[in-house]
mmCIF file of C-alpha atoms and ligand atoms in Angstrom:
data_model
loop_
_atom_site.group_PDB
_atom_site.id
_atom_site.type_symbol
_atom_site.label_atom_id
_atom_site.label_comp_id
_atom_site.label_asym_id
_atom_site.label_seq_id
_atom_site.Cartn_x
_atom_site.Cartn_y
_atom_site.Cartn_z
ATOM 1 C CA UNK A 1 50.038 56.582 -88.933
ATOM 2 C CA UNK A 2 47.918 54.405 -90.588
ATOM 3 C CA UNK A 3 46.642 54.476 -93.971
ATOM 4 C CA UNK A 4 43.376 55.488 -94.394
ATOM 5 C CA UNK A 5 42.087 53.579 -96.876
ATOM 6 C CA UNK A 6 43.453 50.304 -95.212
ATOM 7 C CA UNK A 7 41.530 51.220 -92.682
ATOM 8 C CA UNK A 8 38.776 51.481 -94.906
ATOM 9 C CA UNK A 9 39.493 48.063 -96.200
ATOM 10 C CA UNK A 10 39.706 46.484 -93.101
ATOM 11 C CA UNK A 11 36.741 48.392 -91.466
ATOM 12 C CA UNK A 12 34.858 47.307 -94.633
ATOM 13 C CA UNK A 13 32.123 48.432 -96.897
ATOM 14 C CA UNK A 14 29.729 48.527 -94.333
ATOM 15 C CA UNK A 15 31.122 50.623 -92.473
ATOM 16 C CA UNK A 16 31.208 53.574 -95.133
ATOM 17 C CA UNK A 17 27.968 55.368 -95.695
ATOM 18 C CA UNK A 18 29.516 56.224 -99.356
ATOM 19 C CA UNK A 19 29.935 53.038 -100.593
ATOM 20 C CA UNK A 20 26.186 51.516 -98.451
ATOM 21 C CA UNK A 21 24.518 54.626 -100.145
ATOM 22 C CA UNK A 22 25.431 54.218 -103.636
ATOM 23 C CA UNK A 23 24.876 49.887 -102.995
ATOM 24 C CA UNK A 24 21.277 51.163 -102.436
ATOM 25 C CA UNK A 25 20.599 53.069 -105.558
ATOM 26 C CA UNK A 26 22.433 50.499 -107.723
ATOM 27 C CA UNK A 27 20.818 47.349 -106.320
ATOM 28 C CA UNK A 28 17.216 49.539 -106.441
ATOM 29 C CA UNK A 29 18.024 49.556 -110.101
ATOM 30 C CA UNK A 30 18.285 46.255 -110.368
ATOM 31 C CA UNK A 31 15.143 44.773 -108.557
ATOM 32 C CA UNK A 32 13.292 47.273 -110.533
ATOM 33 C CA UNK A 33 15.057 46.031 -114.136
ATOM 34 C CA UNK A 34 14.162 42.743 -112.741
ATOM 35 C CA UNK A 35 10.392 43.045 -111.473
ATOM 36 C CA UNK A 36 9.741 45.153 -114.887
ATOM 37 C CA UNK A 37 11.917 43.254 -117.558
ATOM 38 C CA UNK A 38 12.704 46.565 -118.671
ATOM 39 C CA UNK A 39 15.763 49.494 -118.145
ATOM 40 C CA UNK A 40 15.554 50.815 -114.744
ATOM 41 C CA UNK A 41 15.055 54.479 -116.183
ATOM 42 C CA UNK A 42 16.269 57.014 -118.864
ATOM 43 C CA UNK A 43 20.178 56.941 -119.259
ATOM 44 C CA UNK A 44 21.144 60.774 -118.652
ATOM 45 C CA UNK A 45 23.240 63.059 -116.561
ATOM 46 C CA UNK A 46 20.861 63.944 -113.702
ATOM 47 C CA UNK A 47 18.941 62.192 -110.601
ATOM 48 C CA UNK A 48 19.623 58.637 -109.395
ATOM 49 C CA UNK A 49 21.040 57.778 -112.773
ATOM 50 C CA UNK A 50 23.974 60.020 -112.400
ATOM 51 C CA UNK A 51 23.770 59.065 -108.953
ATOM 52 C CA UNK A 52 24.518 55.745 -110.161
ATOM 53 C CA UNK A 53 27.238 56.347 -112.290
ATOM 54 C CA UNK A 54 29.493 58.406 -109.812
ATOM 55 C CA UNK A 55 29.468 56.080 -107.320
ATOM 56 C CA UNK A 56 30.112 53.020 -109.721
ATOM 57 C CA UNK A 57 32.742 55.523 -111.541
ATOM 58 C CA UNK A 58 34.354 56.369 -108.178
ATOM 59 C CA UNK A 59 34.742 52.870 -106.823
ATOM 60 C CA UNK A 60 36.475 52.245 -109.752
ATOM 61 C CA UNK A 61 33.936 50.604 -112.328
ATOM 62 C CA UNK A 62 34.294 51.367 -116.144
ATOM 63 C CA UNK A 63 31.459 52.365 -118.071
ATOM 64 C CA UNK A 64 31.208 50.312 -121.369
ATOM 65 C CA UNK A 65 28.066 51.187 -122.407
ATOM 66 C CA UNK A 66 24.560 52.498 -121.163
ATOM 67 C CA UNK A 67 23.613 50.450 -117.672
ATOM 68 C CA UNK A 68 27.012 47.901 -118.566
ATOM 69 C CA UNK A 69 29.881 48.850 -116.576
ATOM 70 C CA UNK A 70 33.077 46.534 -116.049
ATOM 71 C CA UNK A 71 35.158 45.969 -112.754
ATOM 72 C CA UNK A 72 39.098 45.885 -113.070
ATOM 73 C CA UNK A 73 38.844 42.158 -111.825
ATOM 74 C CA UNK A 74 36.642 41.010 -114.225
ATOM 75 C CA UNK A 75 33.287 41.462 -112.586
ATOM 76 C CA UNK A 76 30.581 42.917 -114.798
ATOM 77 C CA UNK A 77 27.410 45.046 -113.882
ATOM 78 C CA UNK A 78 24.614 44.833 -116.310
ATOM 79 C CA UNK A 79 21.240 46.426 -115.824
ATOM 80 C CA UNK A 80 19.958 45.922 -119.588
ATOM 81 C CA UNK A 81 17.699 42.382 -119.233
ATOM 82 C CA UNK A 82 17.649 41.931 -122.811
ATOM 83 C CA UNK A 83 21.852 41.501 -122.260
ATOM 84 C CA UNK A 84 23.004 37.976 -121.423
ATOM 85 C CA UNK A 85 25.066 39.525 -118.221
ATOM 86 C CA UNK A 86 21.974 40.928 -116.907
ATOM 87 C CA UNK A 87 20.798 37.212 -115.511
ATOM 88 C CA UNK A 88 23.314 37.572 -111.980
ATOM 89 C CA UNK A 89 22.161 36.829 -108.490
ATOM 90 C CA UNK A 90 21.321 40.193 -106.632
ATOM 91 C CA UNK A 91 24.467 38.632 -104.042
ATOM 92 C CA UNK A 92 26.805 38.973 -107.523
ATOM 93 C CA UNK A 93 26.162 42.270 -108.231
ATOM 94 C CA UNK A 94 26.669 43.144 -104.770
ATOM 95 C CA UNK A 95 30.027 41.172 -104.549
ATOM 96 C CA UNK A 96 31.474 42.827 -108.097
ATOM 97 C CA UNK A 97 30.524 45.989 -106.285
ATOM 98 C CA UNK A 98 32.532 45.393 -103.071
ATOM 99 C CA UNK A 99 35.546 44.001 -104.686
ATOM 100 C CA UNK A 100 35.993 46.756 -107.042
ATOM 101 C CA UNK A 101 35.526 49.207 -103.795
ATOM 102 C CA UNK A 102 38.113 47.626 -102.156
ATOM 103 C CA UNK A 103 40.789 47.318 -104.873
ATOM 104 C CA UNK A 104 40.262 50.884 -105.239
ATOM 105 C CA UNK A 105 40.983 51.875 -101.930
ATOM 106 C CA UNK A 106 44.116 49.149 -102.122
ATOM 107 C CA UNK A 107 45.111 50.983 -104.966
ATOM 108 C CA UNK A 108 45.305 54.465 -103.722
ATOM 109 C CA UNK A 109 47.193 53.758 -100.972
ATOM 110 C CA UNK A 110 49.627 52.051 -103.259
ATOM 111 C CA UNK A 111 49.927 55.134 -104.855
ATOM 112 C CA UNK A 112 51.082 57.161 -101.514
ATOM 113 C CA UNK A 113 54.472 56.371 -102.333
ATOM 114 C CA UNK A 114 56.008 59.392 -102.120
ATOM 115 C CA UNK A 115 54.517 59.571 -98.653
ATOM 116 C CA UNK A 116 54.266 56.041 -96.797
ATOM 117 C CA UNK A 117 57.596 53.597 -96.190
ATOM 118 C CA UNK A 118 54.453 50.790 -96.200
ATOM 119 C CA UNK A 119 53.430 51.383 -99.938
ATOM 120 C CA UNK A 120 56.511 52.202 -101.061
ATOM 121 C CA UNK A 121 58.102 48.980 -99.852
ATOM 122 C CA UNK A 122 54.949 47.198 -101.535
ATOM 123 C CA UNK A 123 54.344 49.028 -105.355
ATOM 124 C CA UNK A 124 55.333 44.952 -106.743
ATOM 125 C CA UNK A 125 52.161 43.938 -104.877
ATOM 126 C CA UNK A 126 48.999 42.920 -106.758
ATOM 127 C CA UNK A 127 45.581 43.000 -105.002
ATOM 128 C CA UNK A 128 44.122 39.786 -104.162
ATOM 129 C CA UNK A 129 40.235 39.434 -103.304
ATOM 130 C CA UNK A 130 41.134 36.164 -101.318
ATOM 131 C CA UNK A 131 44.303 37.712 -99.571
ATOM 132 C CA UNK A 132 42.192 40.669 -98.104
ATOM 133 C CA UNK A 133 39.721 38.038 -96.750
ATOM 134 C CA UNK A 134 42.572 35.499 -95.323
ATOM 135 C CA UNK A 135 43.675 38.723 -93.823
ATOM 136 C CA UNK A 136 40.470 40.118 -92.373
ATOM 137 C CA UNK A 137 40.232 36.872 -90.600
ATOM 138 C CA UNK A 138 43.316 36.989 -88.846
ATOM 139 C CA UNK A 139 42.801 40.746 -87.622
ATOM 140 C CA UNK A 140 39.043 39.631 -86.314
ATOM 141 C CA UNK A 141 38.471 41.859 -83.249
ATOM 142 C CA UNK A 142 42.391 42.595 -82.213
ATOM 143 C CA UNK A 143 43.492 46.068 -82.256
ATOM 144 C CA UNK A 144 47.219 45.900 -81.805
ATOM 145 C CA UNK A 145 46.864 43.242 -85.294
ATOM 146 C CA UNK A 146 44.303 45.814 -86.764
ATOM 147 C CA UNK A 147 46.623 48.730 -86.245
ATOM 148 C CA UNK A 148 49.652 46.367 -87.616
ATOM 149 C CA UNK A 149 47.764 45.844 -91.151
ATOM 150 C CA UNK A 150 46.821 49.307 -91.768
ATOM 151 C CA UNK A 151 50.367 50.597 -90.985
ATOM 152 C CA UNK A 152 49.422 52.022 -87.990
ATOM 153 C CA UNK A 153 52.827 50.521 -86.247
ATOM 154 C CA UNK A 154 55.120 53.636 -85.190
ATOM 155 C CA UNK A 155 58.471 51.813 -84.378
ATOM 156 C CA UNK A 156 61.000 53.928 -82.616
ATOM 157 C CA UNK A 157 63.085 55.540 -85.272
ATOM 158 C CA UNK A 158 60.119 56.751 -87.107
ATOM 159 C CA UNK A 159 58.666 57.988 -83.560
ATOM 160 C CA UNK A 160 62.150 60.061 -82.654
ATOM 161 C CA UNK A 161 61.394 61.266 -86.058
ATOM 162 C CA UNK A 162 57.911 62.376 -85.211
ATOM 163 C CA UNK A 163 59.040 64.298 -82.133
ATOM 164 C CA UNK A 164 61.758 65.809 -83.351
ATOM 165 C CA UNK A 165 58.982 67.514 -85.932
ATOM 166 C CA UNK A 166 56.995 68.404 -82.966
ATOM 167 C CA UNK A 167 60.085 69.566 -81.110
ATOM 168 C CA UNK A 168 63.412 70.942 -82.798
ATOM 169 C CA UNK A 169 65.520 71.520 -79.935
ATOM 170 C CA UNK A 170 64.988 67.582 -79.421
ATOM 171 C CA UNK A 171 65.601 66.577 -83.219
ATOM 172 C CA UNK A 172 67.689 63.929 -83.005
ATOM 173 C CA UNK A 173 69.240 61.877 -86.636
ATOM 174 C CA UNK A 174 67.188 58.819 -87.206
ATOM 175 C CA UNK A 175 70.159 56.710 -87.596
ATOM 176 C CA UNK A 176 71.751 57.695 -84.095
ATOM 177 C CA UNK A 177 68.707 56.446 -82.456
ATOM 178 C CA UNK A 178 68.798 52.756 -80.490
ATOM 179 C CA UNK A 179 66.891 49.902 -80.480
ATOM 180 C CA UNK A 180 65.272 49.895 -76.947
ATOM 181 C CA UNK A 181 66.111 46.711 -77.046
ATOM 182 C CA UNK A 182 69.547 45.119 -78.135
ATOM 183 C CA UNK A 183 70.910 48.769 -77.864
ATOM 184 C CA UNK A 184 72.100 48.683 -81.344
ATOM 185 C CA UNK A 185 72.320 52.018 -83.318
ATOM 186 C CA UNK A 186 70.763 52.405 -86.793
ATOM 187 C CA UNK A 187 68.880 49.528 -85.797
ATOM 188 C CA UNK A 188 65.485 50.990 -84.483
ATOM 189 C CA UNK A 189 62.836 51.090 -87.689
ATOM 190 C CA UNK A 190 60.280 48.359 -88.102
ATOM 191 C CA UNK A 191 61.957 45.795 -90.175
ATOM 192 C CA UNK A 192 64.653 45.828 -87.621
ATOM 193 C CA UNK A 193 62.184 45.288 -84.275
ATOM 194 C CA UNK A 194 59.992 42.635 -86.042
ATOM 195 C CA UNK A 195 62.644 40.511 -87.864
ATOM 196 C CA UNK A 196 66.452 41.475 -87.732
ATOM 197 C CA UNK A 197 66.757 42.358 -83.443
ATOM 198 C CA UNK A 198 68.496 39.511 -81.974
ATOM 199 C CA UNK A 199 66.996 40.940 -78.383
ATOM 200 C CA UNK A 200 63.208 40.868 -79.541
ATOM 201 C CA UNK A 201 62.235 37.380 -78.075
ATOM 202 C CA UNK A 202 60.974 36.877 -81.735
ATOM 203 C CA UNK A 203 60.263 32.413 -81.619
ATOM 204 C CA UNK A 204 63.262 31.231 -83.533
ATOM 205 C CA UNK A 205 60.837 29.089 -86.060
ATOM 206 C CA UNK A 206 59.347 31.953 -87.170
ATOM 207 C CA UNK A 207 61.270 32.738 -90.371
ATOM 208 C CA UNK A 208 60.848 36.238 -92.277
ATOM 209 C CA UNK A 209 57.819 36.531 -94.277
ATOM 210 C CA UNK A 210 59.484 36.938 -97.865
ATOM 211 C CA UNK A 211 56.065 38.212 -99.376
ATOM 212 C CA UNK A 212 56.844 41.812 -98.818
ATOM 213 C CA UNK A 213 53.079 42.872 -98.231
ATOM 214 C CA UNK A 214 53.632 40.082 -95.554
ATOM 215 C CA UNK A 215 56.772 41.369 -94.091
ATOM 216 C CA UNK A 216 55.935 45.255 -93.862
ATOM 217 C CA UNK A 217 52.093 44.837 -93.003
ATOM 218 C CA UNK A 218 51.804 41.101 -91.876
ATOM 219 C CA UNK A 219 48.857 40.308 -94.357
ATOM 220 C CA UNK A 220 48.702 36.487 -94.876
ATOM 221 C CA UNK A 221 50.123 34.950 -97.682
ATOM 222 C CA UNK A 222 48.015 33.093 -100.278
ATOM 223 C CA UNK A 223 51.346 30.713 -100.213
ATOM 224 C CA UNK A 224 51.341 30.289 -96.296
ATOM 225 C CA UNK A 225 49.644 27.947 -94.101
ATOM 226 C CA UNK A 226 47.354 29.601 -91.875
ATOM 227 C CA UNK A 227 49.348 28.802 -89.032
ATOM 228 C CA UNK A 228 52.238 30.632 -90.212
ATOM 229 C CA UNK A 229 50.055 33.205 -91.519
ATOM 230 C CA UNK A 230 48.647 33.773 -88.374
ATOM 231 C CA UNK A 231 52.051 33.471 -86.374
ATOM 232 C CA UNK A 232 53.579 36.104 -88.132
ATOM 233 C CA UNK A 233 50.743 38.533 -87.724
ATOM 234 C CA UNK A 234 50.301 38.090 -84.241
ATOM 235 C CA UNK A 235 54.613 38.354 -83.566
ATOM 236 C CA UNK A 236 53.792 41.558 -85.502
ATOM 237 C CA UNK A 237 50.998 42.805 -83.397
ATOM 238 C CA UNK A 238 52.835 41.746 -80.049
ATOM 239 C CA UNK A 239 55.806 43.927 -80.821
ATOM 240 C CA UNK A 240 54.145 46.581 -81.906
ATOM 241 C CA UNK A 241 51.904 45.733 -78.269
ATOM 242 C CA UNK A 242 55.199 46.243 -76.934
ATOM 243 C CA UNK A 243 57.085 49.019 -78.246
ATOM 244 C CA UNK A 244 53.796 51.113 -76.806
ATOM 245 C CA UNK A 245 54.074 49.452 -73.705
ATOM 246 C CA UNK A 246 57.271 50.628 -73.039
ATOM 247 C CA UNK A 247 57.008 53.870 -74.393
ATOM 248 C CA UNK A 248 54.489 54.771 -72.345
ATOM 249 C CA UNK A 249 56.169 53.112 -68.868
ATOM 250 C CA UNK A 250 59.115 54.924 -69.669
ATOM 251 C CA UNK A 251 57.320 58.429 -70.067
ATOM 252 C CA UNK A 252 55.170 57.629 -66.945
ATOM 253 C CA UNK A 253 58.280 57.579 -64.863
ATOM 254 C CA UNK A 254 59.967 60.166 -66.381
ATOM 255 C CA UNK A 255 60.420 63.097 -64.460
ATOM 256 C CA UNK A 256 58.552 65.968 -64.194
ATOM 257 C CA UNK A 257 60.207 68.334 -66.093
ATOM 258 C CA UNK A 258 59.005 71.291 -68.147
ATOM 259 C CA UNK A 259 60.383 69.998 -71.400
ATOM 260 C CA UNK A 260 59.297 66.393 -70.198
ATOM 261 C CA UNK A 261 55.467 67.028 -70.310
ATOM 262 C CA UNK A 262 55.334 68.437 -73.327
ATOM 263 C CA UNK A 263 57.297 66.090 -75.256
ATOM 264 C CA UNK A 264 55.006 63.011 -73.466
ATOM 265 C CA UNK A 265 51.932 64.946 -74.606
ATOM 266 C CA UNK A 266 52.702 65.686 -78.199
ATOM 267 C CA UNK A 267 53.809 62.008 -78.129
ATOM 268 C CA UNK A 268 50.788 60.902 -76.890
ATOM 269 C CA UNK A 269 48.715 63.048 -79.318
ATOM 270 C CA UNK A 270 50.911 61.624 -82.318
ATOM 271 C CA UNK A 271 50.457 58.107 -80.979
ATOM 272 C CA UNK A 272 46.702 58.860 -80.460
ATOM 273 C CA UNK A 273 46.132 60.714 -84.054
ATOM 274 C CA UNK A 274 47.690 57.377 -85.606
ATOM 275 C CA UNK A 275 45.771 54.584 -84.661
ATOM 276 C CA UNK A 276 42.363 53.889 -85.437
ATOM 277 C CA UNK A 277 39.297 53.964 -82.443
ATOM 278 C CA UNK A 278 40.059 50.782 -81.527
ATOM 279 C CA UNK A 279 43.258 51.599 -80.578
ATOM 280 C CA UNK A 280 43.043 54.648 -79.025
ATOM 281 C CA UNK A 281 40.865 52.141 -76.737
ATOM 282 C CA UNK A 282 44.110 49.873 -76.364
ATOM 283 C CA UNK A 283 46.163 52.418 -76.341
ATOM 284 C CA UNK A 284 44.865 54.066 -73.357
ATOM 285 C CA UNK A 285 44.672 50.868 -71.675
ATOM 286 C CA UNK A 286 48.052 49.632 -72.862
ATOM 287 C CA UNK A 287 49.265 52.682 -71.344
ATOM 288 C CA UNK A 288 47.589 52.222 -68.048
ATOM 289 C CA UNK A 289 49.057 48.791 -68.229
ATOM 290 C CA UNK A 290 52.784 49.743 -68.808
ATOM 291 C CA UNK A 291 52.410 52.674 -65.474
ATOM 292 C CA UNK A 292 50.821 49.725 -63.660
ATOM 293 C CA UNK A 293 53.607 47.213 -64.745
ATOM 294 C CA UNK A 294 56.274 49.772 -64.065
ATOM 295 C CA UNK A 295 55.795 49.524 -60.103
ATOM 296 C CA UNK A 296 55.742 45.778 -60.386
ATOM 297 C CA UNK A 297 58.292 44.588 -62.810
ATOM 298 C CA UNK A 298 60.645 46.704 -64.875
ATOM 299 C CA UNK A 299 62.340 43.827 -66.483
ATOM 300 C CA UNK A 300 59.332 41.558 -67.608
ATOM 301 C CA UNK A 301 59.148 44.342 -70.636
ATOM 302 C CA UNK A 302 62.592 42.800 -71.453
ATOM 303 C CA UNK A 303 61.212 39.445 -72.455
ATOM 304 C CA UNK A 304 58.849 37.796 -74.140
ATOM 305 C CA UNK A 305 54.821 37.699 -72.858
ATOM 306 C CA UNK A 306 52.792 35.471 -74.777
ATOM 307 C CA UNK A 307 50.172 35.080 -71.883
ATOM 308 C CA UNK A 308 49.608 39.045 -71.435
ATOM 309 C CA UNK A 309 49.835 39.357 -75.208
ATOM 310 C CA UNK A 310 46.964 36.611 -75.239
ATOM 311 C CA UNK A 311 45.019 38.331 -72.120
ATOM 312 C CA UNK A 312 45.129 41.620 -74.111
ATOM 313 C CA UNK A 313 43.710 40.575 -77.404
ATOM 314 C CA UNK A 314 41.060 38.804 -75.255
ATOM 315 C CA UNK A 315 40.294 42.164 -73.001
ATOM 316 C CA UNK A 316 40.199 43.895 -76.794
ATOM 317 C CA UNK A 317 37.544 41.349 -78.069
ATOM 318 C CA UNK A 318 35.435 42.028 -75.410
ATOM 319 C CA UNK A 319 35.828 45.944 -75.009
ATOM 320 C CA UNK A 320 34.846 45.820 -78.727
ATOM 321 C CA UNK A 321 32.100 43.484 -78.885
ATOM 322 C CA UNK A 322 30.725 45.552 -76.133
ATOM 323 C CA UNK A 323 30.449 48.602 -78.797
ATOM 324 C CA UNK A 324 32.282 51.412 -77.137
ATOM 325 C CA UNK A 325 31.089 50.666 -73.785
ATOM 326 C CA UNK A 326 33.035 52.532 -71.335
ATOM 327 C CA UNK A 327 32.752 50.453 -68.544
ATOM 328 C CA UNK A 328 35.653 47.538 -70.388
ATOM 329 C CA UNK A 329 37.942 50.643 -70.414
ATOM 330 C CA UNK A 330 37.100 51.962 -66.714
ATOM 331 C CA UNK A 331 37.885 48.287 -65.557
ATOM 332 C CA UNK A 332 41.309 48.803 -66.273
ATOM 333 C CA UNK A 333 41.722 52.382 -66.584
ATOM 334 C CA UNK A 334 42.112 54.809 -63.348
ATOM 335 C CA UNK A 335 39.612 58.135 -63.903
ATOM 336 C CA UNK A 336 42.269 60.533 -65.078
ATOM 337 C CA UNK A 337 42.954 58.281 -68.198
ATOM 338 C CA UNK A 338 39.777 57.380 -69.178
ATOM 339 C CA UNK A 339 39.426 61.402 -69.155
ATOM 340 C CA UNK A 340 41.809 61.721 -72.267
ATOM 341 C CA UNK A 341 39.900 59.591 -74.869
ATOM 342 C CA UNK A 342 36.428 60.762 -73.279
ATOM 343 C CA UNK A 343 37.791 64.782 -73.993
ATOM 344 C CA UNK A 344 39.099 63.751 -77.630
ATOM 345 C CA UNK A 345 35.698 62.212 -78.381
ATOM 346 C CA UNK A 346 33.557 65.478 -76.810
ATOM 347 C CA UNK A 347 36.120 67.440 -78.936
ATOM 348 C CA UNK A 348 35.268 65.639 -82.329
ATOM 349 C CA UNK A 349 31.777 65.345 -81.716
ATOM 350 C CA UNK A 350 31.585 69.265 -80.984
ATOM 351 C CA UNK A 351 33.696 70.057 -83.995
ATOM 352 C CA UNK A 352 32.396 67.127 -86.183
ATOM 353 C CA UNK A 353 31.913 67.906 -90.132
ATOM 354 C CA UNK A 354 34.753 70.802 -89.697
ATOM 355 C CA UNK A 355 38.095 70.439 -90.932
ATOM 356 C CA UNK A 356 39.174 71.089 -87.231
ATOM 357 C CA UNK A 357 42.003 68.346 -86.725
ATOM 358 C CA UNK A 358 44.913 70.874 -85.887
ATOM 359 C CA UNK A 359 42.887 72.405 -83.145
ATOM 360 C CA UNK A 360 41.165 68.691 -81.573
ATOM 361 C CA UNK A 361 44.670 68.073 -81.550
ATOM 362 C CA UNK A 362 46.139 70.706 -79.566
ATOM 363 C CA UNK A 363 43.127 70.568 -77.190
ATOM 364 C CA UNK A 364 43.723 66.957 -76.579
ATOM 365 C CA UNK A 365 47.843 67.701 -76.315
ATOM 366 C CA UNK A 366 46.858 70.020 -73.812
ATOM 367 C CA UNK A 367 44.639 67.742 -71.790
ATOM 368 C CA UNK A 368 46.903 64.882 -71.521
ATOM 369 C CA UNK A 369 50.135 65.470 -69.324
ATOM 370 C CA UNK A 370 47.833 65.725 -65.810
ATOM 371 C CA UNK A 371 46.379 61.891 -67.083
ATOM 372 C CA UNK A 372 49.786 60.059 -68.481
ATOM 373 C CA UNK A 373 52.855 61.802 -66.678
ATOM 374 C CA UNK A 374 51.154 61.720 -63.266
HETATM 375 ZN ZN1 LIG B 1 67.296 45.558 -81.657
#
């Protein structure tokens, strides 16, 4: 599933009405401390001022003194013009603000050890401002590469894993499970499918990150050339492109079963629950892809397709420069899958502002077997 606040990262600060609110007040503060050549207001505990100070406290700025706070990267914010800090540029203040918002969210999902593989492979990591731009580059508009840096890849151990929590009676022991592809026990979890499988189709020049943020979550390397930067990323995101694909052409032809449809559903609703919008756009087409593919070719999975790979992050540019619009998914889709992502949406706008995720997601569970196992 993929982290949240990665996904905050990468979505960026404009995309969180938090952070654009509490910009607002601050940078009001500061035109007016400007324009007046005096404090912005009374320093106290009520109104905009302690506005003010929760959001800067919450992103992670220390308060050093009244209207002087400090970012953990060295920024400062100053709204005193008699202080020698005050004289910034409106666009520094703004950019002390961002970074410090987004090595906080770095930082607390460094702290899910206990509960991610991702951060726990990564606590010798230090943020980097420039790394999480080099980064947001790469990703641009491409979903499967999105979903790849925000841990959003389920490889197929960890997805055995996740069904057999849905479903006892199938629980199976994560290290009996086989790589789809070289058939190789105890050889199924991400590191293996990205870097170790000798059946992957992974370009032989394309050596193992040894940055670990860059092996587990593909971000580029402030070491790296961009082109090797940007190859590993993209191997990443085609695997993980992959792995989906399959999973999905393999439940589409499995038969219709009792136990069958349920296990396709919850897998569909665990796949669904842990990608981002984006994907859930991909993934529904990915997965109308892989029941289309399955007529036509069974092997082609079975090796390496840089041109599809391409065609799909092209389809996913478009689709989401579009904004949403339903008519890049219809394209591609038939009507009874574009009905599962439409029916999820209804079901979190109706229920939006609840906590109502365990019952969206046994609506949707519910409403998928007639689209994917048909
Ligand atoms: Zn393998």
């Amino acid at each position: 599933m993929g982290d949240r606040d990665l996904k905050m990262l990468f979505r960026g600060h404009s995309a969180s009405p938090y952070f654009m609110a509490g910009q607002q007040v601050l940078m009001a503060a500061w035109r007016k401390a400007k324009r007046s050549k005096a404090l912005p207001g009374t320093w106290r505990e009520v109104g905009w001022v302690l506005t003010l100070r929760t959001f800067l406290q919450k992103i992670g700025c220390l308060e050093v003194a009244a209207w002087r706070w400090t970012t953990r990267l060295g920024g400062i914010i100053d709204l005193d013009p008699s202080s020698g800090d005050f004289d910034q540029t409106s666009g520094a203040v703004g950019h002390n603000t961002r970074e410090a918002w987004r090595l906080t969210h770095f930082e607390r999902w460094l702290a899910r050890s206990d509960a991610r593989i991702d951060s726990r492979q990564c606590q010798a990591i230090i943020y980097n401002e420039q790394r999480c731009t080099l980064t947001r580059k790469l990703v641009a508009n491409d979903s499967h590469r999105f979903a790849v840096v925000t841990g959003a890849s389920v490889s197929p151990q960890k997805f055995e894993v996740m069904l057999s929590h849905k479903d006892r009676r199938n629980g199976r022991e994560p290290n009996t499970i086989l790589c789809p592809w070289c058939k190789e026990a105890r050889g199924a979890d991400w590191e293996h499918m990205v870097s170790k499988c000798n059946a992957s189709g992974k370009p032989p020049e394309l050596a193992p990150p040894t940055d670990l943020l860059q092996r587990r979550l593909g971000w580029a390397s402030i070491a790296r050339a961009h082109s090797y930067n940007f190859a590993v990323l993209d191997w990443m995101a085609e695997v993980r492109q992959r792995i989906l694909e399959e999973r999905y052409e393999h439940m589409s032809s499995a038969p219709k079963v009792q136990g069958t449809g349920r296990i396709a559903a919850a897998a569909t609703a665990a796949s669904y629950s842990s990608s981002n919008d984006h994907s859930n756009r991909q993934t529904a087409k990915g997965a109308a892809a892989a029941t289309s593919a399955a007529t036509a070719t069974a092997t082609a999975a079975a090796t390496r397709q840089p041109q599809k790979r391409k065609a799909a992050s092209q389809s996913s540019g478009r689709s989401a420069s579009a904004g949403g619009d339903q008519k890049a998914v219809t394209s591609s889709s038939t009507k009874s899958k574009l009905s599962t992502p439409a029916k999820k949406r209804k079901c979190s706008e109706v229920l939006n502002g609840c906590p109502p995720l365990k019952k969206c997601r046994r609506s949707t569970t519910a409403a998928v077997p007639g689209g994917v196992v048909s």
